[in-house]
Coordinates of C-alpha atoms in Angstrom, one line a residue:
X1 CA 58.2 -92.2 -37.1
X2 CA 58.5 -96.0 -36.5
X3 CA 61.5 -96.0 -38.9
X4 CA 63.5 -93.4 -37.0
X5 CA 62.9 -92.5 -33.3
X6 CA 64.5 -89.1 -33.9
X7 CA 61.6 -88.0 -36.1
X8 CA 59.6 -85.4 -34.2
X9 CA 57.8 -83.3 -36.9
X10 CA 56.4 -83.6 -40.4
X11 CA 59.4 -81.9 -42.0
X12 CA 61.7 -84.5 -40.3
X13 CA 59.8 -87.1 -42.3
X14 CA 60.5 -85.2 -45.5
X15 CA 64.2 -85.0 -44.7
X16 CA 64.4 -88.7 -43.9
X17 CA 62.8 -89.5 -47.3
X18 CA 64.4 -86.9 -49.6
X19 CA 67.1 -85.1 -47.7
X20 CA 67.2 -81.3 -47.2
X21 CA 65.2 -80.5 -50.3
X22 CA 62.4 -82.8 -49.1
X23 CA 62.4 -81.1 -45.7
X24 CA 62.2 -77.6 -47.4
X25 CA 59.4 -78.6 -49.7
X26 CA 57.3 -80.3 -46.9
X27 CA 57.9 -77.4 -44.6
X28 CA 56.8 -74.8 -47.2
X29 CA 53.5 -76.5 -48.0
X30 CA 52.8 -77.5 -44.4
X31 CA 53.4 -74.2 -42.8
X32 CA 51.6 -72.3 -45.5
X33 CA 48.6 -74.6 -45.1
X34 CA 48.5 -74.1 -41.3
X35 CA 49.0 -70.4 -41.7
X36 CA 46.0 -70.1 -44.1
X37 CA 43.8 -72.2 -41.8
X38 CA 44.5 -69.8 -39.0
X39 CA 43.5 -67.0 -41.4
X40 CA 40.3 -68.9 -42.1
X41 CA 39.5 -69.0 -38.4
X42 CA 39.6 -65.2 -38.2
X43 CA 37.5 -64.7 -41.4
X44 CA 35.0 -67.1 -39.9
X45 CA 34.8 -65.1 -36.7
X46 CA 34.5 -61.8 -38.5
X47 CA 31.6 -63.1 -40.7
X48 CA 29.5 -64.5 -37.8
X49 CA 30.1 -61.7 -35.3
X50 CA 29.1 -59.2 -38.0
X51 CA 25.9 -61.1 -38.6
X52 CA 25.1 -60.9 -34.9
X53 CA 26.2 -57.3 -34.4
X54 CA 26.0 -55.5 -37.8
X55 CA 26.1 -52.0 -36.5
X56 CA 29.3 -52.4 -34.3
X57 CA 32.3 -50.2 -35.0
X58 CA 35.1 -48.4 -33.1
X59 CA 37.4 -45.5 -33.7
X60 CA 41.2 -45.7 -33.8
X61 CA 43.3 -42.6 -34.6
X62 CA 40.5 -40.7 -36.2
X63 CA 39.6 -43.7 -38.4
X64 CA 36.3 -45.7 -38.0
X65 CA 36.8 -49.5 -38.1
X66 CA 33.5 -51.4 -38.5
X67 CA 31.9 -54.5 -39.9
X68 CA 33.9 -57.7 -40.3
X69 CA 37.2 -55.8 -40.0
X70 CA 36.3 -54.7 -36.5
X71 CA 35.6 -58.3 -35.4
X72 CA 38.6 -59.8 -37.1
X73 CA 40.8 -57.5 -35.0
X74 CA 38.9 -58.1 -31.8
X75 CA 39.1 -61.9 -32.3
X76 CA 42.8 -61.7 -32.9
X77 CA 43.2 -59.9 -29.6
X78 CA 41.1 -62.5 -27.7
X79 CA 42.9 -65.4 -29.3
X80 CA 46.4 -64.0 -28.7
X81 CA 46.9 -65.2 -25.0
X82 CA 46.0 -68.8 -26.0
X83 CA 48.9 -68.9 -28.5
X84 CA 51.4 -68.1 -25.7
X85 CA 50.8 -71.6 -24.2
X86 CA 53.7 -73.9 -25.3
X87 CA 52.4 -77.1 -23.7
X88 CA 50.2 -79.3 -25.9
X89 CA 48.9 -80.8 -22.6
X90 CA 47.4 -77.4 -21.7
X91 CA 46.1 -76.9 -25.3
X92 CA 44.3 -80.2 -25.2
X93 CA 41.9 -78.9 -22.5
X94 CA 41.2 -75.8 -24.6
X95 CA 40.8 -77.9 -27.8
X96 CA 38.4 -80.3 -26.0
X97 CA 36.0 -77.4 -25.8
X98 CA 36.1 -77.2 -29.6
X99 CA 35.1 -80.8 -29.9
X100 CA 32.1 -80.2 -27.6
X101 CA 31.2 -77.1 -29.6
X102 CA 31.1 -79.1 -32.8
X103 CA 28.4 -81.4 -31.4
X104 CA 26.4 -78.5 -29.9
X105 CA 26.5 -76.7 -33.3
X106 CA 25.1 -79.8 -35.2
X107 CA 22.4 -80.2 -32.5
X108 CA 21.5 -76.5 -32.8
X109 CA 21.1 -76.6 -36.6
X110 CA 19.0 -79.7 -36.3
X111 CA 16.8 -78.0 -33.7
X112 CA 16.5 -74.9 -36.0
X113 CA 15.2 -77.1 -38.8
X114 CA 13.0 -79.5 -36.8
X115 CA 11.6 -77.4 -33.9
X116 CA 12.0 -73.7 -34.8
X117 CA 10.1 -74.0 -38.0
X118 CA 12.7 -73.8 -40.7
X119 CA 11.8 -77.4 -41.9
X120 CA 13.6 -79.9 -44.1
X121 CA 11.7 -79.2 -47.3
X122 CA 14.3 -77.4 -49.5
X123 CA 15.7 -79.0 -52.6
X124 CA 18.5 -78.1 -55.0
X125 CA 20.7 -79.5 -57.7
X126 CA 22.0 -82.7 -56.1
X127 CA 24.9 -83.1 -58.6
X128 CA 26.7 -80.4 -60.6
X129 CA 29.8 -81.2 -62.7
X130 CA 30.8 -77.5 -63.0
X131 CA 31.5 -77.1 -59.3
X132 CA 32.8 -80.6 -58.6
X133 CA 36.5 -79.5 -58.4
X134 CA 35.6 -76.9 -55.8
X135 CA 33.5 -79.5 -53.9
X136 CA 36.4 -82.0 -53.8
X137 CA 38.7 -79.2 -52.6
X138 CA 36.3 -78.4 -49.7
X139 CA 36.1 -82.1 -48.8
X140 CA 39.9 -82.3 -48.8
X141 CA 40.1 -79.2 -46.5
X142 CA 37.9 -81.1 -44.0
X143 CA 40.6 -83.7 -43.6
X144 CA 43.8 -81.6 -43.5
X145 CA 45.0 -82.2 -40.0
X146 CA 48.0 -84.3 -41.1
X147 CA 50.5 -81.5 -40.7
X148 CA 49.9 -81.5 -36.9
X149 CA 49.8 -85.3 -36.5
X150 CA 53.5 -86.0 -35.8
X151 CA 53.6 -83.2 -33.2
X152 CA 50.5 -84.5 -31.5
X153 CA 51.8 -88.0 -31.5
X154 CA 55.0 -86.9 -29.8
X155 CA 53.1 -85.1 -27.2
X156 CA 51.1 -88.2 -26.1
X157 CA 52.0 -90.1 -23.0
X158 CA 51.3 -93.4 -24.7
X159 CA 52.2 -93.2 -28.5
X160 CA 50.9 -96.7 -29.0
X161 CA 47.4 -95.3 -28.7
X162 CA 47.9 -92.9 -31.6
X163 CA 46.3 -95.2 -34.3
X164 CA 43.2 -95.4 -32.2
X165 CA 43.2 -91.6 -31.8
X166 CA 43.3 -91.2 -35.6
X167 CA 40.5 -93.7 -36.1
X168 CA 38.2 -92.0 -33.6
X169 CA 39.1 -88.6 -35.0
X170 CA 38.3 -89.5 -38.6
X171 CA 35.0 -91.3 -37.7
X172 CA 33.8 -88.5 -35.6
X173 CA 34.8 -85.9 -38.2
X174 CA 33.1 -87.8 -41.0
X175 CA 29.8 -88.2 -39.0
X176 CA 29.8 -84.5 -38.0
X177 CA 30.7 -83.2 -41.5
X178 CA 28.1 -85.5 -43.2
X179 CA 25.4 -84.6 -40.7
X180 CA 26.0 -80.8 -41.3
X181 CA 26.0 -81.3 -45.1
X182 CA 22.7 -83.2 -45.1
X183 CA 21.0 -80.7 -42.7
X184 CA 22.2 -77.7 -44.7
X185 CA 21.0 -79.2 -48.0
X186 CA 17.5 -80.1 -46.5
X187 CA 17.0 -76.8 -44.7
X188 CA 18.3 -74.2 -47.2
X189 CA 18.9 -76.1 -50.5
X190 CA 20.5 -73.9 -53.3
X191 CA 20.5 -70.8 -51.1
X192 CA 23.0 -72.3 -48.6
X193 CA 25.9 -69.9 -48.0
X194 CA 29.6 -70.8 -47.4
X195 CA 28.8 -70.9 -43.6
X196 CA 25.4 -72.3 -42.6
X197 CA 25.3 -69.9 -39.6
X198 CA 25.0 -67.0 -42.1
X199 CA 21.7 -68.5 -43.3
X200 CA 20.2 -68.9 -39.8
X201 CA 17.7 -66.3 -38.6
X202 CA 19.2 -64.5 -35.5
X203 CA 15.9 -64.2 -33.7
X204 CA 15.7 -67.9 -32.8
X205 CA 17.5 -69.2 -29.7
X206 CA 18.8 -72.3 -31.6
X207 CA 20.3 -70.0 -34.2
X208 CA 22.0 -67.9 -31.6
X209 CA 23.5 -71.0 -29.9
X210 CA 24.7 -72.2 -33.3
X211 CA 26.4 -68.9 -34.1
X212 CA 28.0 -68.5 -30.7
X213 CA 29.2 -72.1 -30.8
X214 CA 30.8 -71.4 -34.2
X215 CA 32.6 -68.5 -32.6
X216 CA 34.0 -70.7 -29.8
X217 CA 35.5 -73.3 -32.2
X218 CA 38.2 -71.2 -33.9
X219 CA 39.3 -69.8 -30.5
X220 CA 39.8 -73.3 -29.1
X221 CA 41.8 -74.6 -32.2
X222 CA 43.7 -71.5 -33.3
X223 CA 46.7 -72.0 -30.9
X224 CA 47.2 -75.7 -31.9
X225 CA 47.1 -74.8 -35.6
X226 CA 49.7 -72.0 -35.2
X227 CA 51.9 -73.9 -32.7
X228 CA 54.0 -75.9 -35.3
X229 CA 54.8 -72.7 -37.2
X230 CA 55.9 -70.8 -34.0
X231 CA 57.9 -73.8 -32.8
X232 CA 59.8 -74.0 -36.2
X233 CA 60.7 -70.3 -36.0
X234 CA 61.7 -70.5 -32.4
X235 CA 64.0 -73.4 -33.2
X236 CA 66.0 -71.2 -35.6
X237 CA 66.4 -68.5 -33.0
X238 CA 69.4 -68.2 -30.7
X239 CA 67.0 -67.4 -27.9
X240 CA 64.8 -70.5 -28.4
X241 CA 64.4 -71.1 -24.6
X242 CA 63.4 -67.5 -23.9
X243 CA 59.8 -67.1 -22.8
X244 CA 59.7 -63.5 -24.0
X245 CA 61.0 -64.4 -27.5
X246 CA 58.4 -67.1 -27.8
X247 CA 55.6 -64.7 -26.9
X248 CA 57.0 -62.1 -29.4
X249 CA 57.1 -64.6 -32.3
X250 CA 53.6 -65.9 -31.6
X251 CA 52.3 -62.3 -31.3
X252 CA 53.8 -61.3 -34.6
X253 CA 52.2 -64.4 -36.2
X254 CA 48.8 -63.6 -34.9
X255 CA 49.0 -60.0 -36.1
X256 CA 50.1 -61.2 -39.6
X257 CA 47.2 -63.6 -39.9
X258 CA 44.8 -60.8 -38.9
X259 CA 46.3 -58.6 -41.7
X260 CA 45.8 -61.3 -44.3
X261 CA 42.2 -62.0 -43.0
X262 CA 41.4 -58.3 -43.5
X263 CA 43.0 -58.3 -47.0
X264 CA 41.3 -61.5 -48.3
X265 CA 37.9 -61.9 -46.5
X266 CA 36.5 -64.6 -48.7
X267 CA 35.9 -67.7 -46.6
X268 CA 34.7 -70.2 -49.3
X269 CA 37.4 -69.3 -51.8
X270 CA 40.3 -69.4 -49.3
X271 CA 39.0 -72.8 -48.0
X272 CA 38.8 -74.2 -51.6
X273 CA 42.3 -73.0 -52.4
X274 CA 43.8 -74.6 -49.2
X275 CA 42.0 -77.8 -49.9
X276 CA 42.8 -78.2 -53.6
X277 CA 46.5 -77.1 -53.6
X278 CA 47.9 -77.3 -50.1
X279 CA 45.9 -80.0 -48.3
X280 CA 46.1 -82.4 -51.2
X281 CA 49.8 -82.0 -51.2
X282 CA 50.3 -82.3 -47.4
X283 CA 47.7 -84.9 -46.6
X284 CA 47.7 -87.1 -49.7
X285 CA 50.7 -86.7 -52.1
X286 CA 53.6 -86.1 -49.7
X287 CA 52.8 -88.9 -47.2
X288 CA 52.6 -91.5 -50.0
X289 CA 55.9 -90.4 -51.7
X290 CA 57.7 -90.2 -48.3
X291 CA 56.5 -93.7 -47.4
X292 CA 57.6 -95.2 -50.7
X293 CA 61.0 -93.7 -50.4
X294 CA 61.6 -94.5 -46.7
X295 CA 60.5 -98.1 -47.0
X296 CA 61.6 -98.5 -50.7
X297 CA 58.1 -99.7 -51.4
X298 CA 58.5 -98.8 -55.1
X299 CA 60.9 -101.8 -55.5
X300 CA 58.1 -104.3 -54.5
X301 CA 55.4 -104.4 -57.1
X302 CA 52.1 -105.5 -55.6
X303 CA 48.7 -104.3 -54.4
X304 CA 50.1 -101.8 -51.9
X305 CA 52.2 -100.1 -54.6
X306 CA 49.3 -100.0 -57.0
X307 CA 47.0 -98.4 -54.4
X308 CA 49.6 -95.9 -53.3
X309 CA 50.3 -94.8 -56.9
X310 CA 46.5 -94.5 -57.5
X311 CA 46.2 -92.3 -54.4
X312 CA 49.0 -90.1 -55.6
X313 CA 47.5 -89.7 -59.1
X314 CA 44.1 -88.9 -57.5
X315 CA 45.7 -86.2 -55.4
X316 CA 47.5 -84.6 -58.4
X317 CA 44.3 -84.6 -60.4
X318 CA 42.4 -82.9 -57.6
X319 CA 45.2 -80.3 -57.1
X320 CA 45.4 -79.5 -60.9
X321 CA 41.6 -79.3 -61.5

């Protein structure tokens, strides 16, 4: 973005580096990744709401819809109005609630283990080669915000502060992910499920707070994740400045993510696929390749080139395995 002030989005970077083919490739991977993350949010909501209210169902056209499917549909309806916001400034306030929710969630899980009697006594296999590729994929998924970074940077009042924003984001994310991983391992060991909230006993207040907080998080982040896809579609429409067209496009996107979430309700597997194939490409491989081509870094042999090539090779190995 420093190389060309006209760059506004991630696909623009791909086009600057490799022309129209670069833009098409980056766009495909980026929008597919964001789309599947939005699907993950709905699966997460369905799983946790079903744990809280296992007997809930409703009737539509003579058909009974119950279990996770019922809650995926309800969540999509609740989230829908937040996607109609086009201003990232407004979304920032909604998303700030998600940051707070993350800290409350970690505190609730710690309380469940330390005060509510679950304890920190479980043990399990600390290292397992057979599931290492899946583990690396999940780690990668945790750091796959890169697709939204250019859009966020452009929406800031002072773009010079963006490096500080990134530093704070990655430090906080690492601390929160690491804390949750350690707590989950010590409390539940090998029996830990793909979402720690599915292990928590619902009769404890701390568990209920943790689950309800988990439900808040996707609702606060869904709109920001879906926004770049909606904006890209709107930009190709002749009615791009039409409010009603924007709402229609975003509504169709929400409906389609709900349909996919109903068809593929496997949280852990979808997350691992996104991490290994899409996130590695969008967050590790493509940025390095674009940087090298824009700044012609491949012509200058040195430590920087060696490190970047090593990062690219690591990303390819993770994607393949």
